[in-house]
């Protein structure tokens, strides 16, 4: 006997009433796409569970992949048996004796299929008795068992499951719309992207690139980060904006200390235009209040003025150490700390205004004249699309050595 299924429990979406069907089918297609390299597994769903029939595949790597899928609350290995008392007893015994470090257990039966002749309570007693008679070291503890063995009797068969494995939580990616992530090569913005995806948001990314001040390596780093994010969201398109001409013109025409504020406003305007063109309804940034000069309340107030798109800032109240912890966990940290030049740091003045005000900034901005450069920049945006695949992960891993 061995575990032949992985049972998937849904997260918060079970609360979503009418939308539930939509959420479940999105999750289903996200799981299918994640497991596309396992052609033998068979995935089925009903309104409160999903089952992966392993068909001989090892469960561990599949569980690892499923841990990256938002919308999964928890998973368990499961054995499916026929709806007979004998078969259920045998499977329950396997579920109890298979793990190590278990001394106390509890059986919880749920009889969904009411034509099955033995009621849930009765089944708990029968199975408990069977396990105690056929083993020596175990005792029953109904309040704090080391192991709860769940027995779910359904029309199509009985599923016996044990240990719960924590899933990623959140909502299935693609269920709450799309956002355009301002992706730098730093630590924060990939984490912001990850957290936004966790709320079911599909991402596209935009990166401002300033060759020759920023190198191909700097661009590659951003592309590698985007590729990493496909683990959680299948496809991520990256729009690379050639930013050099606009930046140079800007810094020629205005006092240096206001350069950063005006440059950020420019980035917001361009991002909004790209979002609008792509039918995306919000922007996401890795800003965290007070972290650097552009992230003071005054800067945010002044920079935000140029767009009325919602800006999602999932890191706004987080400490850097906590952001770093997440970046390590999602495997973006090592990419983010590769040395690189950022378009913002290359041009940033030694003494940027940390408390700009809207009035002054608007006056300066009126004097700016980009000629045809603004339109040219928009016309020269390069878009690259990444899809999640195993080969991409491995390739990028090899790069690190
Ligand atoms: P990060 O670690 O994400 O680079 P940061 O702490 O360095 O953030 P800033 O440089 O002030 O902070 O950038 C704030 C946010 O602005 C970033 O999180 C990102 O969303 C956006 N941003 C900065 N530089 C770029 C860029 N070159 N292209 C696209 N977005 C950028
Ligand atoms: Mg940065």
CSV table of C-alpha atoms and ligand atoms in Angstrom, one decimal, residues 184-188 264 340 342 344-345, ligand 2:
chain,number,residue,atom,x,y,z
A,184,UNK,CA,14.3,47.4,-10.3
A,185,UNK,CA,17.2,45.1,-9.7
A,186,UNK,CA,16.9,45.7,-5.9
A,187,UNK,CA,15.7,43.6,-3.0
A,188,UNK,CA,12.3,45.2,-2.5
A,264,UNK,CA,10.3,59.5,-10.4
A,340,UNK,CA,24.7,46.4,-10.5
A,342,UNK,CA,20.6,51.2,-11.1
A,344,UNK,CA,18.1,55.9,-10.4
A,345,UNK,CA,21.4,55.7,-8.5
B,2,LIG,MG1,16.5,50.3,-5.9
